[in-house]
Amino acid sequence: MVQVHPRPGAGDTVTSVTPAGQRPGKGLGGNSVGLLGSAVIGISTVAPVYCLTSTLGPTAGQVGVQMPAVFLAGFLPMLLVAFAYRELNKAVPDCGTSFTWTVQAFGPRVGWMCGWGLVIATIIVLSNLAGVATSFFYLLLGQLTGNDSVAALDGNRPVHVATCLAFIAAATAISYRGMTATKGVQYALVALQLAVLAVFVAMALTKARSGDLPASTGFSWTWLNPFAVQSFAAFTAGLSLSIFMFWGWDACLTVNEETQGSAKTPGRAALLAMVVLVGSYLLTAVAAQMFAGTGEEGTGLGNPDTAGNVFAALADPVMGTALGVLLFVAVLASAAASLQTTFLPVARTVLAMSAYEALPPSFARIHPRFRSPGRATVAAGTATGVFYAAMSFLSENVLIDTIYALGLMICFYYSITAFACAWYFRGELRRSVRDALFKGVFPVLGGALLAAVFGKTLYDMWDPSYGSGSSVLGVGSVFVIGVALLLLGVVLMLAMQRRSPAFFRGEVLTRSTPALVVEG
């Protein structure tokens, strides 16, 4: 059994391994989440309404009416990687997910860097989500009060950063209180998002089919043909945006030790979340395209002036002034909900890395009442707040370029995890056709697709015009930041290697480490 020992004066507890050598359950609250709750966490982390309002425009600008096809193309590698996560979770239902599985497949150093990729990607996303939530908070207040000066408060840097830090603190506090608090908030926020999207789609389709709108266009099945995209460069640019829209579904897996039926439920929840997401994206893309077209003027989706917030431009034309406010509420709810749930994967990854001695042991402390990784959650919140405040006051361009570098981190750790699946199960691939496909072929194909996107993105980032347009010694700032963040992980790994040599010698976590003990 797992023993839990208190740390005097800390108010937290930390797990240890029993003499029997079983892998620790880490002290998380078991059986806290069911299939629906786990799927809701995955959907919430992706933030579908926020992703749509910020991505519909840029994607339409790149690929035109083939936007639904590109959404499907972006869904494919994510689905293939989701199969890898499902199979690995069945064998090793550990909250460390990518980190734990990759260590067991490829060794401690590759695993540590994979975990670092997830952690740094999540910190960047948390910063971005907090900024978006703040912007829409003041935009919504301006809409409700009819006062432009209230909406303009978002442009006041000290006010914006202070509000952003308040959102981060609130999200950290909810996550700190464990899965029960998280689940209750998420049911309401995700239901609100999907309900508003359903109303938007219904009203957009109804008005588009009325024939009264000059920019509206009839549906065509050719919109679902990815080979009709005008150029390969446009396709890869749209694909990169599409992949970002699906990132975050793996949060279902990071709460596997707290899920009922930890071996099977998280994988099923991830696939359920993916189906809901792709369905929502396709319906919204088709409805918006039929209503507004992809032109570069007015409400056209290709209009560069409205590309960053399509729903702000379409809210009144589609839903009217009264109901249009709901779209602003939905975007704010989407960003706020994702801000809160995105703490789950980073906190639990840090917890696992600490429990297996890849990070300092203090991060393995579990709150005795809430059964959550309190120290890791607070550390993630603090890092996010410091990062966003420092970047905001240092340079707006640096903050923007850091967000652009996010795609590099996502493809990095997803592709490594997919390849780890095939290598972990390499001895089982000949047992059946199912094993060959779901444990080998599909994960390798998904990993290869994401690795290709990683390489193409890295190549494109070299160009100074990528991102904000700034450069360092003639090299694009996004490239410099992306590579620097990965190298920072290498530096931290080398520092931890001196502090925790046993882990890096492969003595703590190996393929033969006994199965997880999930605490109830």
Coordinates of C-alpha atoms in Angstrom, one line a residue:
M1 CA 0.0 0.0 0.0
V2 CA 1.0 3.6 -0.4
Q3 CA 2.1 5.4 2.7
V4 CA 1.7 9.2 3.1
H5 CA 4.0 11.0 5.5
P6 CA 3.3 14.6 6.7
R7 CA 5.9 17.3 6.3
P8 CA 5.9 19.2 9.7
G9 CA 4.8 22.8 9.3
A10 CA 4.0 22.5 5.6
G11 CA 0.3 21.8 5.8
D12 CA 0.8 19.3 3.0
T13 CA 1.7 15.7 2.6
V14 CA 4.1 13.8 0.3
T15 CA 3.9 10.2 -0.9
S16 CA 6.5 7.6 -0.6
V17 CA 7.0 4.1 -2.0
T18 CA 6.4 1.1 0.3
P19 CA 9.0 -1.6 0.7
A20 CA 7.1 -3.7 -1.7
G21 CA 8.3 -1.4 -4.4
Q22 CA 5.0 -0.4 -5.8
R23 CA 4.7 2.8 -7.8
P24 CA 3.0 5.4 -5.5
G25 CA -0.5 6.6 -6.0
K26 CA 0.8 10.0 -5.2
G27 CA -2.1 10.8 -2.8
L28 CA -4.5 12.3 -5.3
G29 CA -8.2 11.9 -4.7
G30 CA -9.2 8.8 -6.5
N31 CA -12.6 8.2 -8.2
S32 CA -13.4 12.0 -8.2
V33 CA -14.2 12.2 -11.9
G34 CA -16.4 10.0 -14.2
L35 CA -16.5 9.7 -18.0
L36 CA -18.5 12.9 -18.6
G37 CA -16.5 14.9 -16.1
S38 CA -13.3 13.9 -17.7
A39 CA -14.5 14.7 -21.2
V40 CA -15.7 18.1 -20.0
I41 CA -12.2 18.8 -18.7
G42 CA -10.7 18.0 -22.0
I43 CA -13.2 20.2 -23.9
S44 CA -12.8 23.0 -21.5
T45 CA -9.0 23.0 -21.7
V46 CA -9.1 23.3 -25.5
A47 CA -11.4 26.4 -25.1
P48 CA -13.5 25.8 -28.3
V49 CA -15.2 29.2 -28.5
Y50 CA -12.0 31.1 -27.9
C51 CA -10.2 29.0 -30.4
L52 CA -12.9 29.6 -33.0
T53 CA -13.1 33.4 -32.6
S54 CA -9.3 33.7 -32.9
T55 CA -8.7 31.1 -35.6
L56 CA -11.6 31.2 -38.0
G57 CA -10.3 34.5 -39.6
P58 CA -6.6 33.5 -40.0
T59 CA -7.5 30.1 -41.3
A60 CA -10.0 31.5 -43.8
G61 CA -7.3 34.0 -44.9
Q62 CA -4.9 31.2 -45.6
V63 CA -7.1 28.5 -47.3
G64 CA -10.4 30.3 -48.2
V65 CA -13.5 28.1 -48.4
Q66 CA -11.4 25.0 -47.7
M67 CA -11.3 25.9 -44.0
P68 CA -13.6 23.0 -43.0
A69 CA -11.2 20.6 -44.8
V70 CA -8.2 22.0 -43.0
F71 CA -10.0 21.6 -39.7
L72 CA -10.5 17.9 -40.6
A73 CA -6.9 17.6 -41.6
G74 CA -5.7 19.0 -38.3
F75 CA -8.0 16.6 -36.5
L76 CA -6.4 13.6 -38.1
P77 CA -2.9 13.7 -36.4
M78 CA -4.6 14.6 -33.1
L79 CA -6.9 11.6 -33.4
L80 CA -4.0 9.3 -34.2
V81 CA -2.0 10.6 -31.2
A82 CA -5.1 10.2 -29.0
F83 CA -5.1 6.5 -29.8
A84 CA -1.5 6.4 -28.6
Y85 CA -2.5 8.1 -25.3
R86 CA -5.4 5.7 -24.9
E87 CA -3.2 2.6 -25.3
L88 CA -0.5 4.0 -23.0
N89 CA -3.0 5.0 -20.4
K90 CA -4.4 1.4 -20.3
A91 CA -1.0 0.0 -19.6
V92 CA 0.3 2.8 -17.3
P93 CA -2.5 5.1 -15.9
D94 CA -0.1 7.6 -14.4
C95 CA -0.8 11.4 -14.0
G96 CA 2.7 12.1 -15.5
T97 CA 1.3 10.9 -18.9
S98 CA 3.8 12.0 -21.6
F99 CA 6.7 12.3 -19.1
T100 CA 6.1 8.9 -17.5
W101 CA 5.5 7.0 -20.7
T102 CA 8.4 8.5 -22.6
V103 CA 10.8 7.8 -19.7
Q104 CA 9.7 4.2 -19.8
A105 CA 10.1 4.0 -23.6
F106 CA 13.1 6.1 -24.4
G107 CA 14.8 6.7 -21.0
P108 CA 15.1 9.5 -18.5
R109 CA 16.6 12.3 -20.6
V110 CA 14.1 12.1 -23.5
G111 CA 11.3 11.7 -21.0
W112 CA 12.4 14.7 -19.0
M113 CA 12.5 16.9 -22.1
C114 CA 9.1 15.6 -23.1
G115 CA 7.7 16.6 -19.7
W116 CA 9.4 20.0 -20.1
G117 CA 7.8 20.5 -23.4
L118 CA 4.4 20.0 -21.8
V119 CA 5.1 22.2 -18.9
I120 CA 6.5 25.2 -20.9
A121 CA 3.7 24.9 -23.5
T122 CA 1.1 25.0 -20.7
I123 CA 2.8 28.1 -19.0
I124 CA 2.7 29.9 -22.3
V125 CA -1.0 29.0 -22.9
L126 CA -2.0 29.9 -19.4
S127 CA -0.4 33.4 -19.9
N128 CA -2.2 33.8 -23.2
L129 CA -5.6 32.6 -21.8
A130 CA -5.3 35.0 -18.9
G131 CA -4.6 37.9 -21.3
V132 CA -7.6 36.9 -23.5
A133 CA -9.9 36.6 -20.5
T134 CA -8.9 40.0 -19.4
S135 CA -9.4 41.6 -22.8
F136 CA -12.9 40.1 -23.2
F137 CA -13.8 41.0 -19.6
Y138 CA -13.3 44.7 -20.4
L139 CA -14.8 44.3 -23.9
L140 CA -17.9 42.7 -22.3
L141 CA -18.2 45.4 -19.7
G142 CA -18.0 48.0 -22.4
Q143 CA -20.8 46.3 -24.3
L144 CA -23.0 46.0 -21.3
T145 CA -22.4 49.6 -20.1
G146 CA -22.3 51.2 -23.5
N147 CA -19.2 53.0 -22.3
D148 CA -16.1 53.0 -24.6
S149 CA -13.9 54.2 -21.9
V150 CA -14.6 51.0 -19.9
A151 CA -13.6 48.8 -22.8
A152 CA -10.5 51.0 -23.3
L153 CA -9.2 50.0 -19.9
D154 CA -7.8 46.9 -21.5
G155 CA -5.3 49.1 -23.3
N156 CA -4.1 50.5 -20.0
R157 CA -1.1 48.2 -19.3
P158 CA -1.0 48.4 -15.5
V159 CA -4.8 47.8 -15.3
H160 CA -4.6 45.0 -17.8
V161 CA -1.8 43.2 -16.0
A162 CA -3.4 43.6 -12.6
T163 CA -6.7 42.2 -13.9
C164 CA -4.8 39.4 -15.6
L165 CA -3.0 38.4 -12.4
A166 CA -6.4 38.4 -10.6
F167 CA -7.8 35.9 -13.1
I168 CA -4.7 33.7 -12.7
A169 CA -5.0 33.9 -8.9
A170 CA -8.7 32.9 -9.1
A171 CA -8.0 30.0 -11.5
T172 CA -5.1 28.8 -9.3
A173 CA -7.4 28.9 -6.2
I174 CA -10.1 26.8 -7.8
S175 CA -7.6 24.2 -9.1
Y176 CA -5.9 24.1 -5.7
R177 CA -9.2 23.0 -4.2
G178 CA -9.1 19.8 -6.2
M179 CA -11.2 18.0 -8.7
T180 CA -14.5 18.4 -7.0
A181 CA -14.4 22.2 -7.3
T182 CA -12.9 22.0 -10.8
K183 CA -15.7 19.7 -12.0
G184 CA -18.5 21.8 -10.8
V185 CA -17.3 25.0 -12.4
Q186 CA -16.5 23.3 -15.7
Y187 CA -19.9 21.7 -16.2
A188 CA -21.6 25.2 -16.2
L189 CA -18.9 26.9 -18.3
V190 CA -18.7 24.2 -21.0
A191 CA -22.5 23.9 -21.2
L192 CA -22.7 27.7 -21.7
Q193 CA -20.1 27.6 -24.5
L194 CA -21.7 24.7 -26.4
A195 CA -25.2 26.2 -26.0
V196 CA -24.2 29.6 -27.4
L197 CA -22.3 27.9 -30.3
A198 CA -25.5 25.9 -31.1
V199 CA -27.6 29.1 -31.2
F200 CA -25.0 30.9 -33.3
V201 CA -24.8 28.0 -35.8
A202 CA -28.6 27.8 -36.1
M203 CA -29.1 31.5 -36.6
A204 CA -26.2 31.8 -39.1
L205 CA -27.5 28.9 -41.2
T206 CA -31.1 30.3 -41.1
K207 CA -30.0 33.8 -42.3
A208 CA -27.6 32.4 -44.9
R209 CA -30.2 30.3 -46.5
S210 CA -32.7 33.1 -46.6
G211 CA -30.9 34.6 -49.6
D212 CA -31.1 38.2 -48.2
L213 CA -27.3 38.5 -47.5
P214 CA -25.0 39.6 -50.4
A215 CA -22.0 37.9 -48.9
S216 CA -23.6 34.6 -48.1
T217 CA -22.8 31.5 -50.1
G218 CA -24.4 28.1 -50.5
F219 CA -22.8 25.0 -49.0
S220 CA -20.5 22.9 -51.2
W221 CA -19.0 19.5 -50.5
T222 CA -15.8 20.7 -52.1
W223 CA -15.2 22.7 -48.8
L224 CA -14.3 19.3 -47.3
N225 CA -11.6 18.6 -49.9
P226 CA -8.1 19.4 -48.5
F227 CA -6.5 18.9 -52.0
A228 CA -8.4 21.9 -53.3
V229 CA -6.3 24.3 -51.2
Q230 CA -4.5 26.7 -53.5
S231 CA -0.9 25.9 -52.4
F232 CA 1.0 23.6 -50.1
A233 CA 2.4 26.6 -48.2
A234 CA -1.2 27.8 -47.5
F235 CA -2.2 24.3 -46.5
T236 CA 0.6 23.9 -43.9
A237 CA -0.1 27.3 -42.5
G238 CA -3.7 26.5 -42.1
L239 CA -2.9 23.1 -40.7
S240 CA -0.6 24.6 -38.0
L241 CA -3.5 26.8 -36.9
S242 CA -5.9 23.8 -37.0
I243 CA -3.6 21.7 -34.8
F244 CA -3.4 24.4 -32.2
M245 CA -7.3 24.4 -32.1
F246 CA -7.3 20.8 -30.8
W247 CA -4.5 21.2 -28.3
G248 CA -5.4 20.4 -24.7
W249 CA -7.6 17.3 -25.0
D250 CA -4.9 15.3 -23.2
A251 CA -5.9 17.0 -19.9
C252 CA -8.4 14.1 -19.7
L253 CA -5.4 11.8 -19.2
T254 CA -3.5 13.9 -16.7
V255 CA -6.4 13.4 -14.2
N256 CA -6.4 9.6 -14.7
E257 CA -5.4 8.8 -11.1
E258 CA -8.5 10.8 -10.0
T259 CA -10.8 9.2 -12.5
Q260 CA -13.2 6.3 -12.0
G261 CA -11.9 3.3 -14.0
S262 CA -8.5 5.0 -14.5
A263 CA -7.2 2.4 -17.1
K264 CA -10.1 2.9 -19.6
T265 CA -12.2 6.0 -18.8
P266 CA -9.6 8.7 -19.5
G267 CA -8.9 7.3 -23.0
R268 CA -12.6 7.1 -23.8
A269 CA -13.1 10.6 -22.5
A270 CA -10.3 11.9 -24.7
L271 CA -11.9 10.4 -27.8
L272 CA -15.3 11.7 -26.8
A273 CA -13.9 15.2 -26.3
M274 CA -12.2 15.1 -29.7
V275 CA -15.5 14.1 -31.4
V276 CA -17.4 17.0 -29.7
L277 CA -14.6 19.4 -30.7
V278 CA -14.4 18.4 -34.3
G279 CA -18.1 18.5 -34.7
S280 CA -18.4 21.9 -33.1
Y281 CA -15.6 23.3 -35.3
L282 CA -17.0 21.9 -38.5
L283 CA -20.5 23.1 -37.9
T284 CA -19.4 26.6 -36.8
A285 CA -16.9 26.9 -39.7
V286 CA -19.6 25.9 -42.3
A287 CA -22.2 28.2 -40.7
A288 CA -19.9 31.2 -40.5
Q289 CA -18.7 30.6 -44.0
M290 CA -22.2 30.4 -45.4
F291 CA -23.2 33.5 -43.6
A292 CA -20.2 35.8 -44.2
G293 CA -18.2 34.2 -46.9
T294 CA -14.4 34.4 -46.9
G295 CA -14.0 37.9 -48.4
E296 CA -11.6 40.5 -47.1
E297 CA -14.1 43.2 -46.5
G298 CA -17.0 43.8 -44.1
T299 CA -17.9 40.7 -42.1
G300 CA -16.0 38.4 -44.5
L301 CA -14.0 35.9 -42.6
G302 CA -10.9 36.9 -44.6
N303 CA -11.0 40.5 -43.4
P304 CA -7.6 41.2 -41.6
D305 CA -9.2 43.8 -39.4
T306 CA -11.5 41.3 -37.7
A307 CA -9.4 38.2 -38.0
G308 CA -8.3 38.2 -34.4
N309 CA -11.9 38.2 -33.1
V310 CA -14.4 37.0 -35.7
F311 CA -17.2 36.6 -33.2
A312 CA -17.0 40.3 -32.2
A313 CA -17.7 41.1 -35.9
L314 CA -20.4 38.5 -36.4
A315 CA -22.2 38.8 -33.0
D316 CA -24.7 41.5 -34.0
P317 CA -25.2 40.6 -37.7
V318 CA -26.0 36.9 -36.8
M319 CA -27.6 37.1 -33.4
G320 CA -28.8 40.7 -33.0
T321 CA -27.8 43.1 -30.3
A322 CA -29.5 41.4 -27.4
L323 CA -28.3 37.8 -28.1
G324 CA -25.0 39.0 -29.6
V325 CA -23.8 39.8 -26.1
L326 CA -23.9 36.0 -25.4
L327 CA -21.1 35.5 -27.8
F328 CA -18.9 37.8 -25.8
V329 CA -19.9 36.0 -22.6
A330 CA -19.2 32.7 -24.2
V331 CA -15.7 33.7 -25.3
L332 CA -14.9 35.1 -21.8
A333 CA -16.3 31.9 -20.3
S334 CA -14.2 29.8 -22.7
A335 CA -11.0 31.6 -21.8
A336 CA -11.7 31.6 -18.1
A337 CA -12.7 27.9 -18.1
S338 CA -9.6 26.9 -20.0
L339 CA -7.4 29.0 -17.8
Q340 CA -8.7 27.0 -14.8
T341 CA -8.5 23.5 -16.3
T342 CA -5.1 24.1 -18.0
F343 CA -3.6 24.1 -14.5
L344 CA -4.5 20.4 -14.2
P345 CA -2.0 18.9 -16.7
V346 CA 1.0 21.1 -15.7
A347 CA 0.4 20.6 -11.9
R348 CA 0.1 16.9 -12.3
T349 CA 3.0 16.6 -14.7
V350 CA 5.2 18.5 -12.2
L351 CA 3.8 16.3 -9.4
A352 CA 4.8 13.1 -11.3
M353 CA 8.2 14.4 -12.2
S354 CA 8.8 15.3 -8.5
A355 CA 7.5 11.9 -7.3
Y356 CA 9.9 10.1 -9.5
E357 CA 12.8 12.4 -8.4
A358 CA 13.1 14.3 -11.7
L359 CA 12.2 17.6 -9.9
P360 CA 12.7 18.7 -6.3
P361 CA 10.6 16.6 -3.9
S362 CA 8.6 19.6 -2.5
F363 CA 6.5 19.6 -5.6
A364 CA 5.1 16.1 -4.7
R365 CA 3.3 17.5 -1.7
I366 CA -0.5 16.8 -1.7
H367 CA -3.0 18.9 0.2
P368 CA -4.4 16.7 2.9
R369 CA -7.9 18.0 2.6
F370 CA -8.3 18.7 -1.1
R371 CA -6.1 15.8 -2.3
S372 CA -4.6 18.0 -5.0
P373 CA -1.0 18.8 -5.9
G374 CA -1.2 22.1 -4.0
R375 CA 2.5 23.1 -4.2
A376 CA 2.7 22.3 -7.9
T377 CA -0.5 24.2 -8.6
V378 CA 0.7 27.3 -6.8
A379 CA 4.1 27.1 -8.5
A380 CA 2.4 26.9 -11.9
G381 CA 0.2 29.9 -11.1
T382 CA 3.2 31.9 -9.8
A383 CA 5.3 31.1 -12.9
T384 CA 2.4 32.1 -15.2
G385 CA 1.8 35.4 -13.4
V386 CA 5.5 36.3 -13.3
F387 CA 6.0 35.3 -16.9
Y388 CA 3.0 37.3 -18.2
A389 CA 3.7 40.4 -16.2
A390 CA 7.4 40.4 -17.1
M391 CA 6.8 39.9 -20.8
S392 CA 4.0 42.5 -20.9
F393 CA 6.1 45.2 -19.5
L394 CA 9.3 44.1 -21.3
S395 CA 8.0 44.0 -24.8
E396 CA 4.6 43.4 -26.4
N397 CA 6.5 41.8 -29.4
V398 CA 8.3 39.3 -27.2
L399 CA 4.9 38.3 -25.6
I400 CA 3.4 37.8 -29.1
D401 CA 6.3 35.9 -30.4
T402 CA 6.4 33.6 -27.3
I403 CA 2.7 32.7 -28.1
Y404 CA 3.6 32.0 -31.7
A405 CA 6.4 29.6 -30.5
L406 CA 3.7 27.6 -28.7
G407 CA 3.0 25.4 -31.7
L408 CA 6.6 24.2 -31.6
M409 CA 6.3 22.9 -28.1
I410 CA 2.9 21.2 -28.8
C411 CA 4.2 19.3 -31.8
F412 CA 7.4 18.5 -29.8
Y413 CA 5.9 16.6 -26.9
Y414 CA 2.9 15.1 -28.7
S415 CA 5.1 13.6 -31.4
I416 CA 7.6 12.1 -28.9
T417 CA 4.7 10.6 -26.9
A418 CA 3.2 9.1 -30.1
F419 CA 6.6 7.5 -31.0
A420 CA 7.0 6.3 -27.4
C421 CA 3.7 4.4 -27.7
A422 CA 5.0 2.3 -30.7
W423 CA 8.3 1.7 -29.0
Y424 CA 6.7 0.8 -25.6
F425 CA 4.5 -1.8 -27.2
R426 CA 6.9 -3.0 -29.9
G427 CA 6.8 -6.5 -28.5
E428 CA 3.0 -6.7 -28.8
L429 CA 2.6 -5.4 -32.4
R430 CA 2.4 -8.8 -34.0
R431 CA -0.2 -10.2 -31.5
S432 CA -3.2 -9.0 -33.5
V433 CA -4.3 -6.5 -36.2
R434 CA -5.8 -4.3 -33.6
D435 CA -2.5 -4.1 -31.6
A436 CA -0.6 -3.4 -34.8
L437 CA -2.9 -0.5 -35.8
F438 CA -3.6 1.2 -32.5
K439 CA -0.3 0.6 -30.8
G440 CA 2.0 0.9 -33.8
V441 CA 0.7 2.2 -37.1
F442 CA -1.6 4.9 -36.0
P443 CA 0.7 6.4 -33.3
V444 CA 3.7 6.4 -35.7
L445 CA 1.7 8.1 -38.4
G446 CA 0.4 10.7 -36.0
G447 CA 3.8 11.3 -34.6
A448 CA 5.3 11.6 -38.1
L449 CA 2.7 14.1 -39.1
L450 CA 3.3 16.3 -36.1
A451 CA 7.1 15.9 -36.4
A452 CA 6.7 17.2 -40.0
V453 CA 4.7 20.2 -38.8
F454 CA 7.4 20.8 -36.1
G455 CA 10.2 20.8 -38.8
K456 CA 8.2 23.0 -41.2
T457 CA 7.3 25.4 -38.4
L458 CA 10.9 25.6 -37.2
Y459 CA 11.9 26.4 -40.8
D460 CA 9.3 29.1 -41.2
M461 CA 10.2 30.7 -37.8
W462 CA 13.7 31.5 -39.1
D463 CA 12.1 34.2 -41.3
P464 CA 11.9 37.5 -39.3
S465 CA 8.4 38.2 -40.8
Y466 CA 7.0 35.2 -38.8
G467 CA 5.1 36.5 -35.8
S468 CA 5.5 40.1 -34.8
G469 CA 8.1 40.7 -37.4
S470 CA 11.0 41.3 -35.0
S471 CA 14.4 39.6 -35.3
V472 CA 17.6 38.9 -33.5
L473 CA 20.8 39.2 -35.7
G474 CA 18.6 38.7 -38.8
V475 CA 16.9 35.6 -37.3
G476 CA 13.2 35.6 -36.6
S477 CA 12.4 36.3 -32.9
V478 CA 9.9 33.4 -32.8
F479 CA 12.7 31.0 -33.8
V480 CA 15.1 32.4 -31.2
I481 CA 12.4 32.2 -28.5
G482 CA 11.3 28.7 -29.4
V483 CA 14.8 27.2 -29.5
A484 CA 15.8 29.2 -26.4
L485 CA 12.9 27.7 -24.4
L486 CA 13.9 24.1 -25.5
L487 CA 17.5 24.8 -24.6
L488 CA 16.4 26.2 -21.2
G489 CA 14.9 22.8 -20.6
V490 CA 18.2 21.2 -21.4
V491 CA 20.0 23.4 -18.9
L492 CA 17.4 22.7 -16.2
M493 CA 17.7 19.0 -16.9
L494 CA 21.5 19.1 -16.5
A495 CA 21.0 20.9 -13.2
M496 CA 18.6 18.2 -12.0
Q497 CA 20.9 15.5 -13.1
R498 CA 23.5 16.7 -10.6
R499 CA 20.8 16.9 -7.9
S500 CA 19.0 13.6 -8.7
P501 CA 21.5 11.3 -10.3
A502 CA 19.5 8.1 -9.5
F503 CA 16.6 9.2 -11.8
F504 CA 18.9 9.9 -14.7
R505 CA 20.8 6.6 -14.2
G506 CA 17.4 4.9 -14.8
E507 CA 17.1 3.6 -11.3
V508 CA 13.8 5.2 -10.3
L509 CA 11.4 4.8 -13.2
T510 CA 11.8 2.0 -15.8
R511 CA 9.7 -0.2 -18.0
S512 CA 9.7 -2.8 -15.2
T513 CA 8.5 -0.4 -12.5
P514 CA 5.4 -2.1 -11.0
A515 CA 1.9 -1.0 -12.0
L516 CA 0.3 2.0 -10.5
V517 CA -1.7 1.8 -7.3
V518 CA -4.7 4.1 -7.7
E519 CA -6.0 5.3 -4.4
G520 CA -9.7 5.6 -3.8

